[in-house]
C-alpha positions as a printed NumPy array, in Angstrom:
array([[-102.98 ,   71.986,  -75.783],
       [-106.66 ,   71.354,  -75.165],
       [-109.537,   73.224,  -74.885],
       [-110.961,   72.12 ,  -71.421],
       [-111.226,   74.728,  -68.732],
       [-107.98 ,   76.135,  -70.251],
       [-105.615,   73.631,  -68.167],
       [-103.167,   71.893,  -69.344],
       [-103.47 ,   68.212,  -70.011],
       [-101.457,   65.601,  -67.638],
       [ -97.991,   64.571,  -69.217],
       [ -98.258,   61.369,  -70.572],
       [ -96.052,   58.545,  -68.79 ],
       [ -94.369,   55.916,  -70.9  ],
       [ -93.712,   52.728,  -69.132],
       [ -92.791,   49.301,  -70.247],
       [ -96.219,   47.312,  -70.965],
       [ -97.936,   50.087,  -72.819],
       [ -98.706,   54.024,  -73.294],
       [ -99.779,   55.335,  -69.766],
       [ -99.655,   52.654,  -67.575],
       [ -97.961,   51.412,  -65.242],
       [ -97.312,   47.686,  -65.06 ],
       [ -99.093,   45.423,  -62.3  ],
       [ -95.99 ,   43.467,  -61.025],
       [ -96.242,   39.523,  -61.721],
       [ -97.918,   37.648,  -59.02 ],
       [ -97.171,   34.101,  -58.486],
       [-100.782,   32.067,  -58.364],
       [-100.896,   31.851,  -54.885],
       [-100.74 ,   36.078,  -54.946],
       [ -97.47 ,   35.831,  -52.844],
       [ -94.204,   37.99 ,  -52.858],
       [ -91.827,   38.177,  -55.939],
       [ -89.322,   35.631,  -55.181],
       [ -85.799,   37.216,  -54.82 ],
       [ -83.035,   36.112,  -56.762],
       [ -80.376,   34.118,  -55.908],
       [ -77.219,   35.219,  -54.117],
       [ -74.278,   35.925,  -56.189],
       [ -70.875,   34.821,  -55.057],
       [ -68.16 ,   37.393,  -53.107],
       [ -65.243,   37.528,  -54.531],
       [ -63.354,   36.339,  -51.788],
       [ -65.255,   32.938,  -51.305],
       [ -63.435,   29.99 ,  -51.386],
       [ -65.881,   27.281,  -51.071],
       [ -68.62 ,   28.258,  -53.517],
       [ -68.04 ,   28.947,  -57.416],
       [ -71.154,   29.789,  -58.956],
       [ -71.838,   29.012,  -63.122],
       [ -71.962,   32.444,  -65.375],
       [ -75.325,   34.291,  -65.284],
       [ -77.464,   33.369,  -68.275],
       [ -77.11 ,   35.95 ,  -71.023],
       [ -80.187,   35.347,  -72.336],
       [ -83.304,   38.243,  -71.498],
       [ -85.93 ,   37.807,  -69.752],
       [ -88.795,   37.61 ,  -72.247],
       [ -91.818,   40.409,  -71.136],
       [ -93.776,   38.91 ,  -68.708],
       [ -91.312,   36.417,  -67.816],
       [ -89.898,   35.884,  -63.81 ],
       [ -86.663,   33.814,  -62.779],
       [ -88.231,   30.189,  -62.22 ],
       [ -86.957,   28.62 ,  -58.875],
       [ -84.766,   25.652,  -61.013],
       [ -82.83 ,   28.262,  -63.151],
       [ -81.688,   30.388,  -59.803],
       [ -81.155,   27.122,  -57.266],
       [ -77.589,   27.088,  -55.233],
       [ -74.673,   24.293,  -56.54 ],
       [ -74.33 ,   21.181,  -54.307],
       [ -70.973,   21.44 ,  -52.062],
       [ -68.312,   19.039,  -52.527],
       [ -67.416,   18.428,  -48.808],
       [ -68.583,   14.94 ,  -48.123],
       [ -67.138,   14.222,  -50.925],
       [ -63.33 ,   15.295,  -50.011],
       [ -64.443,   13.355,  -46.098],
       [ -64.64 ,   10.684,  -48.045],
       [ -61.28 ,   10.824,  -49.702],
       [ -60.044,   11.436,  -46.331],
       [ -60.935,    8.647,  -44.854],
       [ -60.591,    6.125,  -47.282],
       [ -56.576,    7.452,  -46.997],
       [ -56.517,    6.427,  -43.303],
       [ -57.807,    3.191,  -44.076],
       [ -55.687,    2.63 ,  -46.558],
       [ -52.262,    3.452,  -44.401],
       [ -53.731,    1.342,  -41.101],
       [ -54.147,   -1.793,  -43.764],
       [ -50.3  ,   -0.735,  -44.187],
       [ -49.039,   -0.705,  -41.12 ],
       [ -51.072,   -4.027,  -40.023],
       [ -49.446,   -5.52 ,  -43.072],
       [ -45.973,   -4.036,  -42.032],
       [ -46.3  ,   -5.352,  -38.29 ],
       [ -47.773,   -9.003,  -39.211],
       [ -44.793,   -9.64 ,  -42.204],
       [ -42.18 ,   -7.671,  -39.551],
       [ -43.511,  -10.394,  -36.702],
       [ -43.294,  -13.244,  -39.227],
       [ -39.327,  -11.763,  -39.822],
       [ -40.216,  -11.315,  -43.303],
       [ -37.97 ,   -8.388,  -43.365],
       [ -35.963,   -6.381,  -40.844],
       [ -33.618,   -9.043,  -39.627],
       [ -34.176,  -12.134,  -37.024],
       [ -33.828,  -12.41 ,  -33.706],
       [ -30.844,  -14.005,  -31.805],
       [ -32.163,  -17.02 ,  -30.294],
       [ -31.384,  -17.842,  -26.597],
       [ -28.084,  -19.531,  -26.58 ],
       [ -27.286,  -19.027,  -22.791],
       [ -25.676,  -21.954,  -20.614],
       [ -25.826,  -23.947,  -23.584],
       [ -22.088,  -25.606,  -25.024],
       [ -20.25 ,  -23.6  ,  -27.977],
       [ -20.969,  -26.399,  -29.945],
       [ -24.793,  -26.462,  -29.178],
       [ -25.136,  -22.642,  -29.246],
       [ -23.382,  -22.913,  -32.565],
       [ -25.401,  -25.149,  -34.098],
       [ -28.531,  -23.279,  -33.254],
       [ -27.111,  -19.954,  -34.156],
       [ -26.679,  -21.222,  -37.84 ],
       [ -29.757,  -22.628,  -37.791],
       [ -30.869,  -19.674,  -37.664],
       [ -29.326,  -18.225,  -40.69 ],
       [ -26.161,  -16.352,  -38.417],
       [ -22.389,  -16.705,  -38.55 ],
       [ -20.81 ,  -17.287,  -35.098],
       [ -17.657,  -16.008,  -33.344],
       [ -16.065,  -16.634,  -30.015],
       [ -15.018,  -14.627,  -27.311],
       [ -13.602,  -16.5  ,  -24.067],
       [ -14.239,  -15.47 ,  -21.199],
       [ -12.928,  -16.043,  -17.387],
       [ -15.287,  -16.908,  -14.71 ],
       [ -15.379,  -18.493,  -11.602],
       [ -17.958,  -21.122,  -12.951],
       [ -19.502,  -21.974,  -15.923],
       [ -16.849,  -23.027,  -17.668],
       [ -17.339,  -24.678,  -21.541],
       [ -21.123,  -23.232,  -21.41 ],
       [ -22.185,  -19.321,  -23.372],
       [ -22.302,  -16.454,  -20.528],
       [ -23.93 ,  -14.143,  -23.192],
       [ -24.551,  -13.435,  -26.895],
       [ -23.543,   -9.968,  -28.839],
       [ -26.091,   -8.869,  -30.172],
       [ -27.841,   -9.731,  -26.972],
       [ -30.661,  -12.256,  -26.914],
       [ -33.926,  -11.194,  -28.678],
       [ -31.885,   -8.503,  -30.399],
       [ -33.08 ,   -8.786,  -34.114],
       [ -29.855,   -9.171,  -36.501],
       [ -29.749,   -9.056,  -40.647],
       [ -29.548,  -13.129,  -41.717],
       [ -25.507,  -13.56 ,  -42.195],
       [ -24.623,  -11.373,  -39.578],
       [ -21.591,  -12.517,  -37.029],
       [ -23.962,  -13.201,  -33.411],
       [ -20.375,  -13.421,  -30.911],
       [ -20.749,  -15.968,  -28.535],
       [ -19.189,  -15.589,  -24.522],
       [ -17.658,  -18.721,  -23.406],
       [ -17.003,  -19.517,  -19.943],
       [ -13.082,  -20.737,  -19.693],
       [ -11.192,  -21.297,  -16.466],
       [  -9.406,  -17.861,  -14.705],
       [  -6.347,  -19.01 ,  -15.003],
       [  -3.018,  -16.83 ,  -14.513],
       [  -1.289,  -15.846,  -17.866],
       [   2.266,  -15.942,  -18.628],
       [   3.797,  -12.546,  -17.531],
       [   7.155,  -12.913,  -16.322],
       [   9.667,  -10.827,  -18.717],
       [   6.834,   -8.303,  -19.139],
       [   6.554,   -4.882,  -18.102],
       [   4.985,   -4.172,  -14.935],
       [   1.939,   -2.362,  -17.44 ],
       [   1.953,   -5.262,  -19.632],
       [   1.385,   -7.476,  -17.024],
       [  -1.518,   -5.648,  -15.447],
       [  -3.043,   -5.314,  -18.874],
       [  -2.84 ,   -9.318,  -19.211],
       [  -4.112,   -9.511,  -15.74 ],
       [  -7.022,   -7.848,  -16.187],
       [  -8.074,   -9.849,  -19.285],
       [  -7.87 ,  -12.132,  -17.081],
       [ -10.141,  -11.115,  -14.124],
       [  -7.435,  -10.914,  -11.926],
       [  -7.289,   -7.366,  -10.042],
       [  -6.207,   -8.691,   -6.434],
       [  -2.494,   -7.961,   -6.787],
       [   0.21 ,   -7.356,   -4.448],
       [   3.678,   -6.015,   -5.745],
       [   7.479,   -6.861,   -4.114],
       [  10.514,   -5.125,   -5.581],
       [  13.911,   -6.454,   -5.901],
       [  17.162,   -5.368,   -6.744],
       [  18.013,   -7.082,  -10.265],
       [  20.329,   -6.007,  -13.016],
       [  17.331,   -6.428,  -15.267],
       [  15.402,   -3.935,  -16.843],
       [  13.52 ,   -1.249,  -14.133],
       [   9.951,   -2.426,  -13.929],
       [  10.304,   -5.699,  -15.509],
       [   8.537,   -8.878,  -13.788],
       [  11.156,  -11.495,  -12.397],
       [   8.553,  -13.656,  -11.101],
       [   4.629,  -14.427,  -10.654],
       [   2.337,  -16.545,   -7.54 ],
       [   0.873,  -18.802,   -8.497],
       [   2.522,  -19.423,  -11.283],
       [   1.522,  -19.135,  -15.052],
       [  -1.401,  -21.593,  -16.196],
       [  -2.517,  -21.789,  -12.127],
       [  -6.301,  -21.368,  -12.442],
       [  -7.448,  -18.8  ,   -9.535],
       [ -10.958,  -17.316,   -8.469],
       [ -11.421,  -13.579,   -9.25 ],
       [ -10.704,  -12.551,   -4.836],
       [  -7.643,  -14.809,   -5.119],
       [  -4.488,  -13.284,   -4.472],
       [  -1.345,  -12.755,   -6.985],
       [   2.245,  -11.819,   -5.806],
       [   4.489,  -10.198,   -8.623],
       [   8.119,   -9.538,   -8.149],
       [   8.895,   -6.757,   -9.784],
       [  12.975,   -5.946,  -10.962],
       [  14.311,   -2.515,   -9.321],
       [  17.896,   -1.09 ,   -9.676],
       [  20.085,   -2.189,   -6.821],
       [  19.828,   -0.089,   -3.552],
       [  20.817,    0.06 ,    0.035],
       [  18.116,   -1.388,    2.533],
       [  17.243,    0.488,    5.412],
       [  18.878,   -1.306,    8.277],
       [  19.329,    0.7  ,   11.13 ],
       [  18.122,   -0.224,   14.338],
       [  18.757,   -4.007,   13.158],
       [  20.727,   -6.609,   14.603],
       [  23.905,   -7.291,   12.782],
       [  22.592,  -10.669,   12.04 ],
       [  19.456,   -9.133,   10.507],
       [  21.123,   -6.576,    8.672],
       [  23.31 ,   -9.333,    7.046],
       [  20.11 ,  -11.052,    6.146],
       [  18.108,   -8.076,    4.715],
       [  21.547,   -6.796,    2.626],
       [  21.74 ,   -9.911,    0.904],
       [  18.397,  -10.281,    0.099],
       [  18.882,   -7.172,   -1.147],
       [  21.986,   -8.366,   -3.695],
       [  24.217,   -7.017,   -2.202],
       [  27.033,   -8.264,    0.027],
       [  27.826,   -6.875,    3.72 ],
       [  31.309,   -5.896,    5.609],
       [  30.495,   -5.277,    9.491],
       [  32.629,   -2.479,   11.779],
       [  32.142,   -2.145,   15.065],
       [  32.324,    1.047,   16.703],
       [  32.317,    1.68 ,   20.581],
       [  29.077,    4.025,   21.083],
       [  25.978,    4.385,   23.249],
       [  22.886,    1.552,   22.118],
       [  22.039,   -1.825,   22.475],
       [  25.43 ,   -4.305,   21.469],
       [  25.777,   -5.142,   17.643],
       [  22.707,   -2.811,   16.46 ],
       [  23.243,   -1.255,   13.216],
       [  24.239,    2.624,   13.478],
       [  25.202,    3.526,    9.937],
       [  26.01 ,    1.835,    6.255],
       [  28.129,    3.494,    3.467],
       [  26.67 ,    3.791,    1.145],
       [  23.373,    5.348,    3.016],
       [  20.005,    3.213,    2.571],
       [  18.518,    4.094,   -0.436],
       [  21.02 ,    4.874,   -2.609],
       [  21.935,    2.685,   -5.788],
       [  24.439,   -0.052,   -6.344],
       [  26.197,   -2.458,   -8.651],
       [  24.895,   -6.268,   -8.225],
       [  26.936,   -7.765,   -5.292],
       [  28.256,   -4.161,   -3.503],
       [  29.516,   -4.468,   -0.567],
       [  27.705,   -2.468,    1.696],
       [  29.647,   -1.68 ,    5.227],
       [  27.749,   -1.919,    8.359],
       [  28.627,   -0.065,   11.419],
       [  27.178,   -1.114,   14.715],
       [  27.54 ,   -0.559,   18.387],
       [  30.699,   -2.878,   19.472],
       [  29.556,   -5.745,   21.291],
       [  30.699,   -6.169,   25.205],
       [  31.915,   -2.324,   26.095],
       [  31.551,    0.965,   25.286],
       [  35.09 ,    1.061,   25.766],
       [  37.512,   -1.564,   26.634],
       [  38.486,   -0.065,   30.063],
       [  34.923,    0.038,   31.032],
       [  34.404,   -2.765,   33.345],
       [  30.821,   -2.482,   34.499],
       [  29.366,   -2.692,   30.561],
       [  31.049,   -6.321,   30.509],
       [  28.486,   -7.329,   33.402],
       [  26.141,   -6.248,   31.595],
       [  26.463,   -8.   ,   28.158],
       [  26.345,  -11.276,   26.982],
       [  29.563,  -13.009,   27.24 ],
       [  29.837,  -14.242,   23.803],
       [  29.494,  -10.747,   22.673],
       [  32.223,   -9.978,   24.89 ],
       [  35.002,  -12.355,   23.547],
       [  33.786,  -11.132,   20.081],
       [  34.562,   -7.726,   21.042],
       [  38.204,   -8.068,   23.164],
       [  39.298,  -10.57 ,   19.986],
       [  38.358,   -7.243,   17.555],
       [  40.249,   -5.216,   20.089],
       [  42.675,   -7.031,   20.215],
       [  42.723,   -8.584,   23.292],
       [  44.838,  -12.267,   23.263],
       [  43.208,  -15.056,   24.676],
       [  45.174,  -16.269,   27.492],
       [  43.172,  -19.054,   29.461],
       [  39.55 ,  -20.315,   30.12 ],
       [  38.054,  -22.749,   32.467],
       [  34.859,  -22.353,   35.439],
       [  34.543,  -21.564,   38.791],
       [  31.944,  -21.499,   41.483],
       [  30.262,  -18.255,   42.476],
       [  29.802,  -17.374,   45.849],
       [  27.058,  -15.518,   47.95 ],
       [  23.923,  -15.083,   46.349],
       [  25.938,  -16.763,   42.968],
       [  27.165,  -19.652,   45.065],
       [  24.511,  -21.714,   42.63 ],
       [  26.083,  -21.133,   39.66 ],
       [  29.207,  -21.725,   37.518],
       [  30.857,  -18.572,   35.833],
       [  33.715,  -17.633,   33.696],
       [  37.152,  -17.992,   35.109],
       [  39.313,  -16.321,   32.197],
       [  41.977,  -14.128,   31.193],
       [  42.937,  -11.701,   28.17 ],
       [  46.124,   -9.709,   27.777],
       [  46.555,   -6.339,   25.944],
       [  49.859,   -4.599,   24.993],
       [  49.939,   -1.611,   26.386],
       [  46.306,   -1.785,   28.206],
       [  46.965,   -4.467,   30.849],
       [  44.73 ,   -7.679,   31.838],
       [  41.452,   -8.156,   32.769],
       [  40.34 ,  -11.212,   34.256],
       [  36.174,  -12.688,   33.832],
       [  36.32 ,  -14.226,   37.927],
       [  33.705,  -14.735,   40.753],
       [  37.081,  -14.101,   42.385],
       [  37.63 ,  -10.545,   41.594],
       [  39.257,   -9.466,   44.666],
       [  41.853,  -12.101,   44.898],
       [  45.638,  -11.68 ,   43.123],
       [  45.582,  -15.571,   42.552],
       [  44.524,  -16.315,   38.767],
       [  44.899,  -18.783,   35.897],
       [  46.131,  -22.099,   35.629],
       [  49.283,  -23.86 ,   34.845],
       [  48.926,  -25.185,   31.466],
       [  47.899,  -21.32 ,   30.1  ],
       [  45.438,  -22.068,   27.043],
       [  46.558,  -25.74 ,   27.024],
       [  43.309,  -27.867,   27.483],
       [  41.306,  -24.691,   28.084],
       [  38.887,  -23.363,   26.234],
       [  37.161,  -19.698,   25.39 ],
       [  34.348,  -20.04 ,   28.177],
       [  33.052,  -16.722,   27.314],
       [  32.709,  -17.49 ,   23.589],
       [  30.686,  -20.662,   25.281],
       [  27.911,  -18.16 ,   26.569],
       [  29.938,  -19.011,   30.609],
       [  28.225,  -15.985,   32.401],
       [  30.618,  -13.136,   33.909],
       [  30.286,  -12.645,   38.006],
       [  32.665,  -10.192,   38.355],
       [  35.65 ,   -8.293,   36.17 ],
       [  39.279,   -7.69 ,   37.484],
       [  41.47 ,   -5.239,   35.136],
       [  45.398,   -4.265,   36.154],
       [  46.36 ,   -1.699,   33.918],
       [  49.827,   -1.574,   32.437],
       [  51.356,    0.913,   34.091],
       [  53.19 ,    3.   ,   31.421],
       [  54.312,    6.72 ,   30.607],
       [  52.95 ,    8.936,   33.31 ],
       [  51.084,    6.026,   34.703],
       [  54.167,    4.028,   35.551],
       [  54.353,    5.705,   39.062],
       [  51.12 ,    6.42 ,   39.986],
       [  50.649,    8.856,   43.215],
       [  48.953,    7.195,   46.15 ],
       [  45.594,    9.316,   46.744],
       [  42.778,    9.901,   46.058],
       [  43.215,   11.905,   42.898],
       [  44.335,    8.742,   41.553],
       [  41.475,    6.724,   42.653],
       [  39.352,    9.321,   40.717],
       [  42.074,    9.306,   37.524],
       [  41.118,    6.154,   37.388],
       [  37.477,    5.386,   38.063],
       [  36.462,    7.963,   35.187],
       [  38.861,    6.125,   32.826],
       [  37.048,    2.474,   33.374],
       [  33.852,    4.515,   32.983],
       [  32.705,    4.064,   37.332],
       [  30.741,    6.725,   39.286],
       [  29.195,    6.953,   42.458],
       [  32.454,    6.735,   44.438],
       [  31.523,    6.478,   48.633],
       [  34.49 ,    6.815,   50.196],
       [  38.357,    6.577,   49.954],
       [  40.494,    4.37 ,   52.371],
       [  44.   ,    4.369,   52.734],
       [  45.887,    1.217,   54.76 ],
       [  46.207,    3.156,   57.4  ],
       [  42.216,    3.638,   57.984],
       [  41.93 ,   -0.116,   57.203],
       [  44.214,   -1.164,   60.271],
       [  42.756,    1.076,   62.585],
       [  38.954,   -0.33 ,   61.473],
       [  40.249,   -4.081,   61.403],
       [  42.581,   -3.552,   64.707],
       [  45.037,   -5.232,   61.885],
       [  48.83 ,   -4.309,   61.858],
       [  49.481,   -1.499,   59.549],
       [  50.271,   -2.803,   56.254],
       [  54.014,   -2.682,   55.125],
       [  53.066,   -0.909,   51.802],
       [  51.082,    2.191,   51.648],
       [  47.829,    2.004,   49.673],
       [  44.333,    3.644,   49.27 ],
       [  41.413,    2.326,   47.964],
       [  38.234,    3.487,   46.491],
       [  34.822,    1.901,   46.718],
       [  31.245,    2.783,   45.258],
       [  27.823,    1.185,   44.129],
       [  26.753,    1.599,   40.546],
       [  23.673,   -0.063,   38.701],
       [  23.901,   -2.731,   41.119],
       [  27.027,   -3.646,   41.324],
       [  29.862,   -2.847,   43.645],
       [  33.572,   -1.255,   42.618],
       [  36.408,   -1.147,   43.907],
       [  39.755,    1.047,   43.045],
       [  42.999,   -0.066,   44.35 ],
       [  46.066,    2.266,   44.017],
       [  49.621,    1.604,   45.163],
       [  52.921,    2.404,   43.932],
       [  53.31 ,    0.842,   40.525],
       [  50.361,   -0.909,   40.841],
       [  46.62 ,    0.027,   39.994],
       [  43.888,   -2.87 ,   40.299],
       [  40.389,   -2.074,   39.326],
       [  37.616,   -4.357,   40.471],
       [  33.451,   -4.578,   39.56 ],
       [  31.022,   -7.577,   40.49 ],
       [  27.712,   -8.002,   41.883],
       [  26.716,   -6.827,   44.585],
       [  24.964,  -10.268,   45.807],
       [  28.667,  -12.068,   45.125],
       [  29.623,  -10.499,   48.788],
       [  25.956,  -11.404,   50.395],
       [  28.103,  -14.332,   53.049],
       [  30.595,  -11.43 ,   53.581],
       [  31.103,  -11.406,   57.474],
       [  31.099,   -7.413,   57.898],
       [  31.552,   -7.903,   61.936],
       [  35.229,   -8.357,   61.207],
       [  35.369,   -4.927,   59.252],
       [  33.633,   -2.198,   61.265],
       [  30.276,   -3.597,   59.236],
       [  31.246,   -1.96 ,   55.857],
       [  31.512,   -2.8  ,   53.18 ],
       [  34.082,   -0.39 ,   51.378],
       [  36.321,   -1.402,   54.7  ],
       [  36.452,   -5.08 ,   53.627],
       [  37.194,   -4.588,   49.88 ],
       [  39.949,   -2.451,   51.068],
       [  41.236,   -4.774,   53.466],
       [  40.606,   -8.023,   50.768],
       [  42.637,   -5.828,   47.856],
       [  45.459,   -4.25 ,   50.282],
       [  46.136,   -7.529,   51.676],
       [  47.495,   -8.78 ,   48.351]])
């Protein structure tokens, strides 16, 4: 403690640079700021590593100089440079890559272009250039013997050694298929170019589906729109033939294979059209069958039926009476009269046992017919196509016919039986001597008389004796009716009565 006014002296402050003083902090010579140190690194920074602090202390006196705490230089432009030099380095690759790759210094060659050239030419160049060659042919239209294309195509680069196949033009020219299935054949066909077919089945005892022949034939050369018939083998059947003409049905049967047995049967329809076979259409046969035909009996629907002989054709007619049975009994021509006075027509007769006669006459009315030699020196007229101008049928008179009953009832018996209708008016002798002013006849009789599909009828009924007449109506057009109370009926009572 000191003496001096009794107050304590001031504590004495020791700081670095001596006893009691504070140090004046170091100036730099331009009297300017301390300079601050430099930054240290975080510890998450990536970019900047900075060198260990010096350990050695700052001597008294001494400040961090400015070259001791400068940053470290980044490396950045250095790594660009790296960088780039990389990309460089890969674009001189690629350019390398592309120029050798252009010169075909590696990845194959290309296929030069062969087209339209020969196979010998196109060969030639293909080895040339370093490929094997194979052929394919091919059909075409034209272009034959010159390369359609090239697999690989043209331009297409190929390794050196490779097989290039070469498509050569050849003819389209039908291959051998008969023999073959009806697949097989298409396949061949087809490898061929040749789609435009048209398939015909026949019966054959070979195989189902087999082909039995080919147009044009194997080795013809064809265009691709041309068109090719095959005949293809199917099991034997039964062609549809109704509705044909005997004639045709014969045909079509035996192209068929088969063979053909005709019956005729009396029915409704156009003469000698097909109404049945056994066995039916469609169904299967052995090679050569005999398939039988049933068709609509030429010249009648029955044999009594006179009108349906006018109407068909006279061969048909002696085709029919010979299958009935009928016997030929003479044949020669006569003149036709009235508005058939132009013409010549059948004069003949045919007999039946049992059935009677009928007579082919432009005479039908008279009871004068055939000729003294019979058949001698005659000749089937009708058979000859002679046309028919009117029909004259006596039945035999048999059984409960044998004494028919002289009415009309008979007249009617017997127009339904030869198929007439339309019946006008019934005469008996009596009415035809009153009408005539004629003596009465010295037999009773009665006739019947009607018009039907043109043609006139005429029913004559007596005791044992029945005639049955039909003609044209224009065969009694110079008919002098005056005489006969102008009617008709009277004067084909009279003509037939007068017999």
């Amino acid at each position: 403690m000191s003496d001096d006014g009794g107050q304590s002296p001031e504590p004495t402050e020791l700081l670095p640079g001596g006893v009691g003083k504070r140090p004046e902090p170091e100036r730099e010579a331009d009297g300017g700021t301390l300079p601050m140190p430099a930054p240290q690194s975080r510890p998450d920074d990536e970019t900047t590593e900075l060198a260990p602090a010096a350990t050695t202390s700052l001597g008294e006196g001494e400040g961090p100089g400015p070259e001791r705490d400068a940053a470290p230089a980044p490396d950045g432009d250095k790594r660009r440079h790296c960088a780039l030099a990389a990309v460089l380095a890969v674009a001189l690759c690629l350019l390398l890559a592309a120029i050798t790759y252009q010169a075909e210094l590696w990845g194959g060659v290309s296929v030069p272009d062969v087209t339209g050239l020969t196979e010998a030419g196109a060969t030639s160049a293909l080895r040339d250039a370093g490929f094997d060659v194979g052929v394919t042919d091919v059909p075409t239209d034209s272009g034959a013997g010159t390369v359609l294309y090239t697999n690989p195509q043209v331009g297409a680069r190929a390794r050196r050694g490779s097989t290039v196949e070469l498509g050569v033009g050849v003819p389209r020219t039908v291959p051998s298929i008969v023999g073959l299935s009806l697949d097989d054949a298409r396949s061949q066909l087809d490898d061929a170019g040749i789609t435009n077919l048209r398939l015909e089945y026949r019966n054959s005892d070979d195989e189902e589906g087999m082909v039995l022949s080919c147009a044009p034939a194997a080795g013809s050369v064809v265009t691709a729109d041309e068109q090719v018939t095959l005949v293809v083998a199917q099991p034997y059947t039964v062609p549809d033939v109704v509705g044909l003409s005997q004639d045709e049905a014969a045909r079509v049967i035996g192209e068929a294979g088969l063979a053909s047995r005709v019956e005729w049967q009396e029915a409704e329809g156009d003469s000698l059209t097909v109404l049945s076979t056994s066995p039916q259409a469609g169904e299967r046969a052995s090679a050569g069958a005999t398939v039988t035909v049933t068709v609509v009996a030429p010249g009648a629907s029955s044999e009594t039926h006179v009108a349906d002989y006018l109407a068909s054709d006279p061969r048909d007619v002696s085709a029919y009476l010979g299958w009935k049975g009928w016997s030929f009994e003479y044949g020669v021509k006569e003149s036709g009269a009235g508005s058939l006075a132009q013409g010549e027509y059948a004069e003949s007769g045919w007999k039946k046992a049992g059935v009677g006669a009928l007579t082919f006459t432009p005479r039908p009315l008279s009871p004068t017919h055939g000729v003294f030699l019979g058949s001698l020196f005659t000749s089937d007229v009708l058979a000859q196509g002679s046309p028919i101008a009117g029909v004259r049928f006596e039945p035999a008179l048999t059984g409960d016919d044998a004494n028919p009953q002289v009415n009309a009832a008979t007249v009617s018996t017997w127009a339904t039986r030869c198929g007439l209708e339309s019946l006008e008016g019934t005469l008996s002798g009596d009415d035809v001597a009153r009408a005539t002013g004629a003596a009465a006849p010295s037999r009773r009789y009665v006739v019947g008389y009607g018009e039907q599909d043109g043609c006139v009828w005429a029913i004559l009924v007596r005791e044992r004796g029945v005639v049955v007449t039909c003609a044209p109506a224009g065969l009694y057009d110079d008919v002098d009716l005056s005489k006969y109370g102008d009617s008709l009926g009277v004067y084909l009572a009279y003509a037939l009565g007068s017999d």
